[in-house]
Coordinates of C-alpha atoms in Angstrom, one line a residue:
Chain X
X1129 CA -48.4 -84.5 11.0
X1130 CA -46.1 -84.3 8.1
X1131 CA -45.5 -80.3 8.0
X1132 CA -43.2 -78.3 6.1
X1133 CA -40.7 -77.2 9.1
X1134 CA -40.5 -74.3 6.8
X1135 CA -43.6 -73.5 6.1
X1136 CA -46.0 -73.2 8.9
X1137 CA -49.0 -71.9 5.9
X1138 CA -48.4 -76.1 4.1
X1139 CA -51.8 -78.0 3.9
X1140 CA -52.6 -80.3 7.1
X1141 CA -51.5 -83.8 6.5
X1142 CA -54.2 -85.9 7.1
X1143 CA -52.2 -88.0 9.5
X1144 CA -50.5 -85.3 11.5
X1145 CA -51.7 -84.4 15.3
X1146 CA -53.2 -81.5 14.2
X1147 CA -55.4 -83.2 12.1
X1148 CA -56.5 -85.8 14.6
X1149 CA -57.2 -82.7 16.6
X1150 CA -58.9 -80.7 14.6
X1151 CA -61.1 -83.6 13.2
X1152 CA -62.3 -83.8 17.1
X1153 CA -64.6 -81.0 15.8
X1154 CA -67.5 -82.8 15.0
X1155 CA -70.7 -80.9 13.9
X1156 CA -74.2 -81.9 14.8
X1157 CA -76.8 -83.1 12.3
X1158 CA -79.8 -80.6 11.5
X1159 CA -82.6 -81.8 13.2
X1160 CA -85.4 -84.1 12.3
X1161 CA -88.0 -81.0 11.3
X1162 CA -85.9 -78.4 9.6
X1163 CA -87.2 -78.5 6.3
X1164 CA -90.9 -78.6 7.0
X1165 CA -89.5 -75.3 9.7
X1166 CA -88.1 -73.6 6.3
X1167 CA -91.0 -74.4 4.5
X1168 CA -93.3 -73.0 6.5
X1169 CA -91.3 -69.7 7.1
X1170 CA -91.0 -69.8 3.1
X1171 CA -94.6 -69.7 2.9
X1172 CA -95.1 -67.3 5.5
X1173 CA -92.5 -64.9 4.4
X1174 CA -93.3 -61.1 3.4
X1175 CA -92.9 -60.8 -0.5
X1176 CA -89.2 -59.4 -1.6
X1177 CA -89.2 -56.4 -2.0
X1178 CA -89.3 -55.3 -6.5
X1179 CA -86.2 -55.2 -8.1
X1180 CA -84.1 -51.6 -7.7
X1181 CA -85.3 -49.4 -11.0
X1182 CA -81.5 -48.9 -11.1
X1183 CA -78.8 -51.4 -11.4
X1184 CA -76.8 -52.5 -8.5
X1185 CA -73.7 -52.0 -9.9
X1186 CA -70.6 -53.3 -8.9
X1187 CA -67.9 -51.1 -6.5
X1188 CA -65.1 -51.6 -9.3
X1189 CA -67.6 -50.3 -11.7
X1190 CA -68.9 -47.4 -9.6
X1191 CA -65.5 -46.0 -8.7
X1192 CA -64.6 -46.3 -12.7
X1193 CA -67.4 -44.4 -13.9
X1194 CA -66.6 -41.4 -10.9
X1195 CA -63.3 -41.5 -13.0
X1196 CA -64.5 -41.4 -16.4
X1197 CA -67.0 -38.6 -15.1
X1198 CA -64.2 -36.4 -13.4
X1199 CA -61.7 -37.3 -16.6
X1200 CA -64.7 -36.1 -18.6
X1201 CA -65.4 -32.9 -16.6
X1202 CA -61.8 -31.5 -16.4
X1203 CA -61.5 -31.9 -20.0
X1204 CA -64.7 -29.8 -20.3
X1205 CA -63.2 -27.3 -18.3
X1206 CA -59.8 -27.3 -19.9
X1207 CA -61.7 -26.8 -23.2
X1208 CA -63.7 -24.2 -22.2
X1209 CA -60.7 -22.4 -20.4
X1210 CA -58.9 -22.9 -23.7
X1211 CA -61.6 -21.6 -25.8
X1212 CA -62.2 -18.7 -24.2
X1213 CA -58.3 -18.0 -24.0
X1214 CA -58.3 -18.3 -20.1
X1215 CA -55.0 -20.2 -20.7
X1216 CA -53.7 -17.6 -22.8
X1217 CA -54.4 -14.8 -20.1
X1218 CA -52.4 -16.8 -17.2
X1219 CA -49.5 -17.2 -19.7
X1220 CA -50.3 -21.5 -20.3
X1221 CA -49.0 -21.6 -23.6
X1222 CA -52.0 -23.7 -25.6
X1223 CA -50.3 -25.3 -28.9
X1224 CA -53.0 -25.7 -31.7
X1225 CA -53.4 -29.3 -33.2
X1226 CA -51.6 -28.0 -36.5
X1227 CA -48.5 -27.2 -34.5
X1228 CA -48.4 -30.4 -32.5
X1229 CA -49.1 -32.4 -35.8
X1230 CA -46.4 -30.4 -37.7
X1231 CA -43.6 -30.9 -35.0
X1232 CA -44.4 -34.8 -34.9
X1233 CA -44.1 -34.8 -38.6
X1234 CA -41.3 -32.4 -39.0
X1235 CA -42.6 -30.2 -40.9
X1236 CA -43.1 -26.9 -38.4
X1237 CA -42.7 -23.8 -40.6
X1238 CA -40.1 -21.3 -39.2
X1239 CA -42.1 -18.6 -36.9
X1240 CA -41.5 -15.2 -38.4
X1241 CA -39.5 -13.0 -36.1
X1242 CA -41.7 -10.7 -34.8
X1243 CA -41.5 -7.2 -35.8
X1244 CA -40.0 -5.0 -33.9
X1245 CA -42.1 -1.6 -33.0
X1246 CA -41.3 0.7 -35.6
X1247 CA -38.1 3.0 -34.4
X1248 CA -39.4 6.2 -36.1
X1249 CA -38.6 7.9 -32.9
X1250 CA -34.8 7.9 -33.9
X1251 CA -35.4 7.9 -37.4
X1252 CA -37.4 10.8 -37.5
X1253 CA -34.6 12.7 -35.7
X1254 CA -31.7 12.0 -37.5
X1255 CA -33.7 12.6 -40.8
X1256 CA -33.6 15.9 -40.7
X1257 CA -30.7 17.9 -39.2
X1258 CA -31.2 21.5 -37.7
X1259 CA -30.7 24.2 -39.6
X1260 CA -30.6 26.6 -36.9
X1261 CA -28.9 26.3 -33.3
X1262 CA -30.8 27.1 -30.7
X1263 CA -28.7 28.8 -28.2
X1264 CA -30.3 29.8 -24.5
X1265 CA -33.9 30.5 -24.3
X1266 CA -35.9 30.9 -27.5
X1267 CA -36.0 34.5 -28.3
X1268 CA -36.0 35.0 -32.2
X1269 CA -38.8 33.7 -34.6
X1270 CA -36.1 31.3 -36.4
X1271 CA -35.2 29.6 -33.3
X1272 CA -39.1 29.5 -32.3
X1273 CA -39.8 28.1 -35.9
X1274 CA -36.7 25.9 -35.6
X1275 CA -38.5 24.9 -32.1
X1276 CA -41.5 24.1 -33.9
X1277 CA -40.2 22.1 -36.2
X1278 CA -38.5 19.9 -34.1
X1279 CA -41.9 19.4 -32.0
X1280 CA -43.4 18.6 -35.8
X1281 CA -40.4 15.5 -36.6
X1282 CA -41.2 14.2 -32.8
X1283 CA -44.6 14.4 -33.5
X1284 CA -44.8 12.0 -36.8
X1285 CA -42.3 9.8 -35.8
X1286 CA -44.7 9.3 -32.8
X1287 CA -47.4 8.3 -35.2
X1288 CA -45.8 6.5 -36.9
X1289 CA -44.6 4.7 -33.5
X1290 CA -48.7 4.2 -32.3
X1291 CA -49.8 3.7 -35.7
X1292 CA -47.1 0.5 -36.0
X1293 CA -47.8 -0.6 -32.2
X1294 CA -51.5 -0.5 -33.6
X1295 CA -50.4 -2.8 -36.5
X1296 CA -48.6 -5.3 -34.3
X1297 CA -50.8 -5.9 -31.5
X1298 CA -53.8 -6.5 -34.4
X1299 CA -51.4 -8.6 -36.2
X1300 CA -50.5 -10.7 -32.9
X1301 CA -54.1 -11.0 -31.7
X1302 CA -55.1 -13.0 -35.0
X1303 CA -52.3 -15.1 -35.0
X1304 CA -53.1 -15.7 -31.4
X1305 CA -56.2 -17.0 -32.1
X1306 CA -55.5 -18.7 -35.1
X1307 CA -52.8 -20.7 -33.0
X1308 CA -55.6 -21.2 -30.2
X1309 CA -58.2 -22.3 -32.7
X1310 CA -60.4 -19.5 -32.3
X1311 CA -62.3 -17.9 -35.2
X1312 CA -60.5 -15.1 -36.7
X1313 CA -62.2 -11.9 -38.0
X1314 CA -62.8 -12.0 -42.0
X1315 CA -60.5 -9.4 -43.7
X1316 CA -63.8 -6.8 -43.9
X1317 CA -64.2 -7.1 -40.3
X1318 CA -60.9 -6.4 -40.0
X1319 CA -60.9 -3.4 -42.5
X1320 CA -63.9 -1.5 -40.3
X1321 CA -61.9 -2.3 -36.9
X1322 CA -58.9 -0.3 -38.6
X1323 CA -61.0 2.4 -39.7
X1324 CA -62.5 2.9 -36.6
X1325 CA -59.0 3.3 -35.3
X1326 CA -57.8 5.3 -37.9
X1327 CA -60.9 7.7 -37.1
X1328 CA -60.1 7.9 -33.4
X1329 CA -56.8 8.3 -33.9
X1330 CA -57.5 11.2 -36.9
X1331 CA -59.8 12.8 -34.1
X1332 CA -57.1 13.1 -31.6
X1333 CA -54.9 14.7 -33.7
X1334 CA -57.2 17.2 -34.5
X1335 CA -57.8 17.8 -31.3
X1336 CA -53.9 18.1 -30.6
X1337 CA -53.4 20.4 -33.5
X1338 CA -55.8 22.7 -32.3
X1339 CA -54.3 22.8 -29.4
X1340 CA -51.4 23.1 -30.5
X1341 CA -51.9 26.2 -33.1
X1342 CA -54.0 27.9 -30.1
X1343 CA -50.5 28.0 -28.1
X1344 CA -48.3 28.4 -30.9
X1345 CA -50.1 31.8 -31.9
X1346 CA -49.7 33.0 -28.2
X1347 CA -46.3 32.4 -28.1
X1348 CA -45.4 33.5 -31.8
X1349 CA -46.4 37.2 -30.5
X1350 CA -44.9 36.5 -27.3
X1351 CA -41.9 36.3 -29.4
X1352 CA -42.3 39.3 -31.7
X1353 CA -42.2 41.7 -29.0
X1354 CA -39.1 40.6 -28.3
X1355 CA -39.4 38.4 -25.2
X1356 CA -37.7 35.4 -24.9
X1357 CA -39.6 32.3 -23.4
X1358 CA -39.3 30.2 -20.7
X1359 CA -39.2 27.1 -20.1
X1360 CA -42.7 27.7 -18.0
X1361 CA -43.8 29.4 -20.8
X1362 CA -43.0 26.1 -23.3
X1363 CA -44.4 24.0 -21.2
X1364 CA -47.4 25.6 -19.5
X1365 CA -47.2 24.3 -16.0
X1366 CA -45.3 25.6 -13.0
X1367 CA -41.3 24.0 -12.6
X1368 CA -41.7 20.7 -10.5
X1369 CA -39.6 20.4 -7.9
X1370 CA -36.8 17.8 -8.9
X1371 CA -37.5 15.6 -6.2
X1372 CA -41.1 15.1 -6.6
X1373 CA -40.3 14.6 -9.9
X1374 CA -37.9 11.3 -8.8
X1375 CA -40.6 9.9 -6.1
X1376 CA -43.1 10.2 -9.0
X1377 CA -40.5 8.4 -11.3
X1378 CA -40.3 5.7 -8.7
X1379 CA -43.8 5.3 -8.2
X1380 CA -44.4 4.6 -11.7
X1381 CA -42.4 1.8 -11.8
X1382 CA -43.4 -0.5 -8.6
X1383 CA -46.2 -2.9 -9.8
X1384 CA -49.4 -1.5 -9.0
X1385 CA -49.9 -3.4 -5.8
X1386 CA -46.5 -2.1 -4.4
X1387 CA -46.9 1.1 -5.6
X1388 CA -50.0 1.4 -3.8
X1389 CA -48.4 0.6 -0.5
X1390 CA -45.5 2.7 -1.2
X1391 CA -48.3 5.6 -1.9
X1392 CA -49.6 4.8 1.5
X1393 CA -46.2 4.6 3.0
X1394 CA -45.2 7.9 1.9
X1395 CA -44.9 11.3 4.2
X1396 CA -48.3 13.2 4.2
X1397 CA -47.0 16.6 3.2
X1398 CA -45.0 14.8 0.5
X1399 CA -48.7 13.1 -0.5
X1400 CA -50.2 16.3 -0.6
X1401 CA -47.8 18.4 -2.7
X1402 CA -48.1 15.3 -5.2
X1403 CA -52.1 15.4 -5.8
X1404 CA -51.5 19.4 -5.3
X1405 CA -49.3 18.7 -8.7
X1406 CA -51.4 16.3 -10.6
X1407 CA -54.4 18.7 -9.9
X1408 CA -53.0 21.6 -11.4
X1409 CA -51.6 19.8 -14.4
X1410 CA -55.0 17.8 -14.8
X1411 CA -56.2 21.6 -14.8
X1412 CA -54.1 22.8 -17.1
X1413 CA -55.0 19.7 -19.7
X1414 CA -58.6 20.3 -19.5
X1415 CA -58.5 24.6 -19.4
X1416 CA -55.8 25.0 -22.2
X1417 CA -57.2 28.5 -23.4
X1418 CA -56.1 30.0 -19.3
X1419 CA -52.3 28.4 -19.6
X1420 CA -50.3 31.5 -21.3
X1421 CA -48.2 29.0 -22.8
X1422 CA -48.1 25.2 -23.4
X1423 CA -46.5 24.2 -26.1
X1424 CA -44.2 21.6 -25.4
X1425 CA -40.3 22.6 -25.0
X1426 CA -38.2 21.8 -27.5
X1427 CA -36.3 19.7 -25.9
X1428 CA -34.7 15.7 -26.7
X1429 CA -38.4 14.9 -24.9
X1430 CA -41.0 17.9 -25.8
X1431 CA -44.2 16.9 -24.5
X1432 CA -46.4 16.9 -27.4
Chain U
X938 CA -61.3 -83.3 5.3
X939 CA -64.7 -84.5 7.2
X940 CA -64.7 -85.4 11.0
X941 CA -66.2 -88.6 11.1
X942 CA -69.4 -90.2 10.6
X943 CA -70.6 -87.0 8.6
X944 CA -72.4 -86.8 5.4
X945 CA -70.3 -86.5 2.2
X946 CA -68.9 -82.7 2.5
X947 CA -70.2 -81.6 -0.9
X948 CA -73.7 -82.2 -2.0
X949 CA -74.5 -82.9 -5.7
X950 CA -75.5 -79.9 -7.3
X951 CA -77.7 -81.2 -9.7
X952 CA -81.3 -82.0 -8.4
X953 CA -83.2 -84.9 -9.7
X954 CA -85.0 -83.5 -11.6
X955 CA -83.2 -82.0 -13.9
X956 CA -80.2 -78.9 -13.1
X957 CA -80.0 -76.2 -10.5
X958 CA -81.3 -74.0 -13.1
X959 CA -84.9 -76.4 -13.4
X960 CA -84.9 -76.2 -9.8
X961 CA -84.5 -72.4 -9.4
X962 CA -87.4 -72.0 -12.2
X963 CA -89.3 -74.2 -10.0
X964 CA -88.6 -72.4 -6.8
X965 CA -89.2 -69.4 -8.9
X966 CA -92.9 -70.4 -9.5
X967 CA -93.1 -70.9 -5.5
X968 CA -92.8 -75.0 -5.6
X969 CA -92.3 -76.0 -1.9
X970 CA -91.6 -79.1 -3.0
X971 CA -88.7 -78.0 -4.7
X972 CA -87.7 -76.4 -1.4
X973 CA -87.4 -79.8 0.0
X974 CA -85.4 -80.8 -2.2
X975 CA -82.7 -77.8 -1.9
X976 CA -82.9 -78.5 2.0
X977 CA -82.6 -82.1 1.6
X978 CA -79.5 -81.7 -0.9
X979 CA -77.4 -78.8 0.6
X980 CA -78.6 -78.5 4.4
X981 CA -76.4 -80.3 5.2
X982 CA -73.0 -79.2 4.2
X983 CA -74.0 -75.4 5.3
X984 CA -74.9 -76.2 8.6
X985 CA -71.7 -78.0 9.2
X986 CA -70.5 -74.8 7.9
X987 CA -72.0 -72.5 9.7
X988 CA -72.0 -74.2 12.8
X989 CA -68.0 -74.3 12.6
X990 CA -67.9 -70.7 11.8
X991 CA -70.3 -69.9 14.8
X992 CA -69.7 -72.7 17.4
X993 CA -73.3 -72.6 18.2
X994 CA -75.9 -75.1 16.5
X995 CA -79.0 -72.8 16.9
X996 CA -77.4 -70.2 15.6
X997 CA -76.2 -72.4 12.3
X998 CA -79.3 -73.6 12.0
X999 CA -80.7 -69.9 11.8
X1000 CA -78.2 -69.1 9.3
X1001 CA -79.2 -71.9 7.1
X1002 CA -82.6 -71.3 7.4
X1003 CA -81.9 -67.9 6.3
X1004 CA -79.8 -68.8 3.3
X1005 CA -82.7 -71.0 2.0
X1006 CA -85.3 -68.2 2.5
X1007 CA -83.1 -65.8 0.9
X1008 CA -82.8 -68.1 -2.0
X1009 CA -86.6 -68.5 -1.8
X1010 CA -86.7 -64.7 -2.6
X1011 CA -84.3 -64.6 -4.9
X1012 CA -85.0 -67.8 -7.2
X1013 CA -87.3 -65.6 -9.7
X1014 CA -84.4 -63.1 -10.4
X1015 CA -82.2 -66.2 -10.6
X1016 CA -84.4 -68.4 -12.9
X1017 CA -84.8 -64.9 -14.8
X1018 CA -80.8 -64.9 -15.5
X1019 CA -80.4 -68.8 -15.9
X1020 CA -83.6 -69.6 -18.0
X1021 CA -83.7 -73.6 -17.7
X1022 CA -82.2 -75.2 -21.2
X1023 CA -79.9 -71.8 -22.1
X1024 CA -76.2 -72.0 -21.8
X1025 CA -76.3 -70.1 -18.7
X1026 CA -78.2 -72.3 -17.1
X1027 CA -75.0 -74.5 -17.0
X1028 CA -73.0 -72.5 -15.1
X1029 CA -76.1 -72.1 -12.3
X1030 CA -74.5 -73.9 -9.2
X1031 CA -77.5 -73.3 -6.4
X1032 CA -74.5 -74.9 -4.0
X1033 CA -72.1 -72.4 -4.3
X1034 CA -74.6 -69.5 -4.1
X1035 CA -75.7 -70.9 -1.0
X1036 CA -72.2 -71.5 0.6
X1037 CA -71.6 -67.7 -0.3
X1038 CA -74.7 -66.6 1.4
X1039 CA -74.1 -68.8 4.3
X1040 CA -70.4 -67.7 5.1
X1041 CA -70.8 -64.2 4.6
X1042 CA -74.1 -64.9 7.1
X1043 CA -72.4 -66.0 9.6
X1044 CA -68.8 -63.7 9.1
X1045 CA -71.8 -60.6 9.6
X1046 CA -72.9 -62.3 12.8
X1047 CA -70.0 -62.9 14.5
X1048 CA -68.4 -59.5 13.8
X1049 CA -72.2 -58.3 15.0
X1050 CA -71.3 -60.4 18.4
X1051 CA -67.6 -59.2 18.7
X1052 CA -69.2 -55.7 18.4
X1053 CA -72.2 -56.3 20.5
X1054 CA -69.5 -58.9 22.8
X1055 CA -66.5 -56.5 23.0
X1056 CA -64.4 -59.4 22.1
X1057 CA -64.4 -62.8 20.8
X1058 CA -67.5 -65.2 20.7
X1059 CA -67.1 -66.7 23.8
X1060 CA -66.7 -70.4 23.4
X1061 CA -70.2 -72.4 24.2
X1062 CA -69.6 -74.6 27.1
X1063 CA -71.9 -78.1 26.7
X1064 CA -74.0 -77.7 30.3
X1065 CA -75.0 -81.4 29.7
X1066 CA -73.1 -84.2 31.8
X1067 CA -70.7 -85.6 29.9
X1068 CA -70.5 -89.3 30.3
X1069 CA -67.2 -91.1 31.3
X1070 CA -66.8 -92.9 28.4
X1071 CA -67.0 -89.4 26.9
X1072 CA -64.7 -87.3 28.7
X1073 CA -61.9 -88.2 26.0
X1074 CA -64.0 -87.3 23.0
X1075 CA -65.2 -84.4 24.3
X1076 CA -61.9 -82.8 25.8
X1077 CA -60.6 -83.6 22.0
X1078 CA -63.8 -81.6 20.5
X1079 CA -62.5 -78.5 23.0
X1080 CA -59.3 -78.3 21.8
X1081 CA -60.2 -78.5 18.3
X1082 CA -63.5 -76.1 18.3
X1083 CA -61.1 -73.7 21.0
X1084 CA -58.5 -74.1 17.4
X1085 CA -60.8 -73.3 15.0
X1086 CA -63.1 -70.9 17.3
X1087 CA -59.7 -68.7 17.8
X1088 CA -59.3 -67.6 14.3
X1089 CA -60.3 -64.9 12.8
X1090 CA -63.3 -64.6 10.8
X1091 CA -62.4 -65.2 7.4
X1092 CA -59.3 -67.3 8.4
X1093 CA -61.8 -69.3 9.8
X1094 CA -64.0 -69.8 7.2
X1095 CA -61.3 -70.5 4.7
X1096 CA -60.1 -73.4 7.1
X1097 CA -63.7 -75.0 7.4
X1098 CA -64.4 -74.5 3.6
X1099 CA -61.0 -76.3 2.9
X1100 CA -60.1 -78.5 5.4
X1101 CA -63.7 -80.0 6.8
X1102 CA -65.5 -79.5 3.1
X1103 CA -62.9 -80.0 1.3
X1104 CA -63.9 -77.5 -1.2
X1105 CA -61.1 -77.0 -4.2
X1106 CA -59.6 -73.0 -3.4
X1107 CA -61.4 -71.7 -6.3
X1108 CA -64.5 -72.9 -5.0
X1109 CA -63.8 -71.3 -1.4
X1110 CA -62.6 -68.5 -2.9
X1111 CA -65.8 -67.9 -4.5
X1112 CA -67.5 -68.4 -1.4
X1113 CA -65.9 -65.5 -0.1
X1114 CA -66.2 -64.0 -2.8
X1115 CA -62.1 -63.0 -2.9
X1116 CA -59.7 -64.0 -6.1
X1117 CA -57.9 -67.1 -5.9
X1118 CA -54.3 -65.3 -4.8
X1119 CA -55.9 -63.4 -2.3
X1120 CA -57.7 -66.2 -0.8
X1121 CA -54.4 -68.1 -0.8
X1122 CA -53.0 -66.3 0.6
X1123 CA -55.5 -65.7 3.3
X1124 CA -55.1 -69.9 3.7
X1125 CA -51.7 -69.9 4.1
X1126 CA -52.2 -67.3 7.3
X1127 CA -54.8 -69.5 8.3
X1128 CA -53.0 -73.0 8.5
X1129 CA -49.8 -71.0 9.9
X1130 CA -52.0 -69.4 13.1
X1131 CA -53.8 -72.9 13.4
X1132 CA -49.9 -74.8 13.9
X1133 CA -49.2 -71.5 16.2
X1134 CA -52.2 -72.1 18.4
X1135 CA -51.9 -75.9 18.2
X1136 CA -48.1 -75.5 19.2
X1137 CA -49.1 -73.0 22.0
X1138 CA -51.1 -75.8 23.5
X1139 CA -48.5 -78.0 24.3
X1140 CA -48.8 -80.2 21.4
X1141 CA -46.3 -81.3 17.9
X1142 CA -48.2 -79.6 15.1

C-alpha cells in the first residue's frame, strides 16, 4: 500500500496490504426470492399514514424563525416600553429619529440651555431694602409693619419661584415627549392645564391670606397694648428642641428606604417626642383660629 | 473499490423505461411491476451496503426490504414533487434516496444494538465448517470485517460508501446527508483509524 507516511487520512491505494485486506470482505448476494418477498410485503403493507397538515420544516429553518420571532418580540417590547416612556422613567435615554437623522447629517440644532428656576428668592430681597431696623423682639407697630413687609417680599418672590418651576417642568414635559415621539398637547389643551393651575394655585393663596390676615389682626393688638412678641408668638408653635430639630434635618435627607430604617433604628423616647411634635404642629395647621399667634417670624426663613 | 466477483457497485439510475422520475409515478400508481424493477436495479448495491455496515446478512436484507417499502410509501409524495417530463424530474435519483434511507437504517440499528448491547455489535461468527481449502479466505474475510466492523458508525459508512461503492464524496456525503467538508473530513478520520487498527494487527498498512 502506497500511503502517505504523513498522512494516515490518504485514500487506500488499491495495491497496498490494506486493500488486499479489506477486499477480503466480501458480501453475500440477496437471495433468489427477495423481490417477490418485497412485493408481497408491499402489497400487504398498512397505507402511509396522510401527509402532516403542517410542513415538516427543516431544523436550520425552525431555529431561524424562533429567532426572527424573539427579534420580533423584543422589539415589540422595546417599542412599547418606549412609547409609554418606561425608558424615560429608568433614566434610558431614548433619542428620537429626528435627532439620530440630524447628528448623521450634521445638522443637530444647538439644545437651549435650560432655564434655570427663577431666583426671585434673592431678587425679591435685595429689591427692596428695609426702612426700619428691627432691633430685639418686635414691639412697636413699625417694626411689626416692617415685619410684615418682609413676610409680603418672601411671599412673591416665592410665587414667582412655584409659578416658574410650574413653567419649566410643563415646558420640559413637552419637549420630552416631543423627543420620545409621543403626541404633544395642542396649545388649547395646554392653555386649560394652566388655568387649572393657576386656579389651584389662586385658591391656595386665598386660603393663605386668610390665614394670614386672621393672625396678623391678633398680633397687631397684641402689639398695641404694648407687648412685645415672641418668637412663639410669630411662629405659633412651641420652641423645638434644637436637637430634634437636627435628627429631623437628618432624616429628611437619607433616601426614603434608609430613612425608614434609620426611623426604626432610632431611640423610642426620641420616636415619641418626634410624632408628639409633628402632632401638635399638624394641629396647629389644621386649628389655626386656637394658635394665639402664627404668623411666620420675620426672620431670613419666615415660614409663610 | 469492489471485493471480488460482485456486481458493478453502482446501479444505473435510470430504469428502462424511462427515468427514476417515470418509475416513481409508476410506483406512485401502486405498479408492482415497477417494484421489480427498483429491486432488480438497486438491491443489490444496498445490501452490500447494509450488510457491511451491520455484519449480519439477515439483518441487511431487512434493511433493504425496508428501504424499498419505505419508498413504496413514499413514491406518491415523490412523483408529486418530480412530475415525470418537468425539470425536476431530472434531478430525481431513486439511487441516492435509497442509499440515504439504507445508511441512516442501518446507523439507527446499530446504535439501537450498542444501546440494547452495552457495547459494540459483536462480530457474527460463521457456525458452518469451514472447508480447508477455505481457512485462508475466510481468516482474510475476519480481519477485514473485524477492520471495518471496529469503526464507528458513520466512519464506517463513509468507508463502505467510498471504498467498496466507490461512490464520488458528494454522493456519500449526500447519503449521510452531511456537507462535503464535513464528510471529508469524517473520511480522513476514517481511513486514519482503519491504517491504526490494521497496523495494531501486526500488519504494514
Amino acid at each position: 500500500m502506497s500511503v502517505n507516511e504523513n498522512d494516515p487520512g490518504a485514500p487506500i491505494a488499491k495495491d497496498s496490504p490494506l486493500a488486499r485486506a479489506l477486499d477480503g470482505f466480501a458480501a453475500p448476494g440477496l437471495p433468489a426470492g427477495f423481490a417477490d418477498r418485497v412485493a408481497v410485503a408491499a402489497g400487504t403493507r398498512a397505507a402511509p399514514l396522510p401527509e402532516l397538515r403542517r410542513p415538516v420544516r427543516s431544523r436550520r429553518w425552525r431555529i431561524g424563525q424562533r429567532i426572527a420571532i424573539g427579534v420580533a418580540s423584543f422589539g415589540v417590547l422595546a417599542t412599547a416600553a418606549t412609547a409609554t416612556g418606561l425608558l424615560q422613567q429608568l433614566a434610558i435615554p431614548v433619542h428620537s429619529a429626528e435627532t439620530v437623522w440630524a447628528s448623521i447629517t450634521g445638522t443637530a440644532k444647538a439644545a437651549p440651555a435650560p432655564k434655570p428656576a427663577a431666583p426671585a428668592l434673592a431678587a425679591a430681597a435685595e429689591a427692596t431694602p428695609a426702612a426700619v431696623t428691627i432691633d430685639g423682639p418686635i414691639d412697636t407697630p413699625e417694626e411689626l409693619g416692617e415685619a410684615f413687609r418682609r413676610v409680603d417680599q418672601v411671599r412673591a418672590g416665592r410665587r414667582e419661584e412655584r409659578r416658574a418651576i410650574i413653567d419649566q417642568r410643563i415646558r420640559s414635559e413637552i419637549e420630552r415627549r416631543r423627543a420620545a415621539g409621543l403626541p404633544v398637547p395642542t396649545p388649547e389643551e395646554e392653555a386649560r392645564l394652566r388655568a387649572r393651575i393657576d386656579a389651584e394655585l389662586a385658591r391656595r393663596e386665598q386660603r393663605a391670606d386668610a390665614a394670614i390676615a386672621a393672625r396678623r389682626d391678633t398680633m397687631q393688638r397684641k402689639v398695641a397694648n404694648g407687648e412685645a412678641l415672641t418668637r412663639e408668638d410669630i411662629t405659633g408653635r412651641p420652641p423645638v428642641d434644637p436637637k430634634l430639630r437636627e435628627t429631623v434635618r437628618e432624616l429628611r435627607q437619607l433616601p426614603p428606604e434608609e430613612r425608614r430604617e434609620a426611623w426604626r433604628n432610632l431611640p423610642p423616647e426620641e420616636r415619641r417626642a418626634l410624632i408628639d411634635q409633628a402632632r401638635s404642629r399638624r394641629a396647629a395647621r389644621a386649628n389655626p383660629a386656637t394658635v394665639p399667634a402664627a404668623e411666620p417670624a420675620p426672620s431670613p426663613t419666615p415660614a409663610e | 473499490m469492489n471485493a471480488a466477483s460482485e456486481p458493478l457497485p453502482i446501479a444505473p439510475s435510470v430504469s428502462p423505461t424511462g427515468g427514476d422520475a417515470a418509475l416513481a409515478a409508476r410506483l406512485a400508481a401502486r405498479d408492482a411491476e415497477a417494484l421489480r424493477e427498483v429491486v432488480a436495479l438497486h438491491a443489490g448495491v444496498l445490501h452490500r451496503v447494509a450488510f457491511r455496515m451491520t455484519g449480519d446478512a439477515h439483518e441487511a436484507e431487512d434493511i433493504v426490504q425496508e428501504a424499498l417499502l419505505r419508498l413504496w410509501d413514499h413514491a406518491p409524495a415523490l412523483a408529486d414533487r418530480h412530475p415525470a417530463g418537468s425539470q425536476a424530474a431530472a434531478h430525481l435519483r431513486l439511487g441516492g434516496w435509497l442509499q440515504r434511507v439504507v445508511t441512516n437504517l442501518a446507523i439507527d440499528r446499530l446504535r439501537r444494538a450498542r444501546r440494547i448491547a452495552g457495547g459494540e455489535v459483536p462480530e457474527e461468527e460463521d457456525a458452518a465448517p469451514l472447508a480447508d481449502a477455505l481457512i485462508e479466505a475466510g481468516e482474510r474475510e475476519g480481519q477485514a470485517r473485524a477492520l471495518v466492523l471496529a469503526l464507528p458508525e458513520r466512519q464506517r459508512a463513509a468507508i463502505v460508501l467510498t471504498y467498496y461503492e466507490d461512490l464520488p464524496n458528494a454522493e456519500a456525503a449526500a447519503a449521510l446527508d452531511m456537507n462535503i467538508k464535513a464528510f471529508e473530513s469524517l473520511l480522513h478520520r476514517a481511513r486514519a483509524a482503519l491504517r491504526q487498527a490494521f497496523a495494531a494487527q501486526g500488519d504494514t498498512p
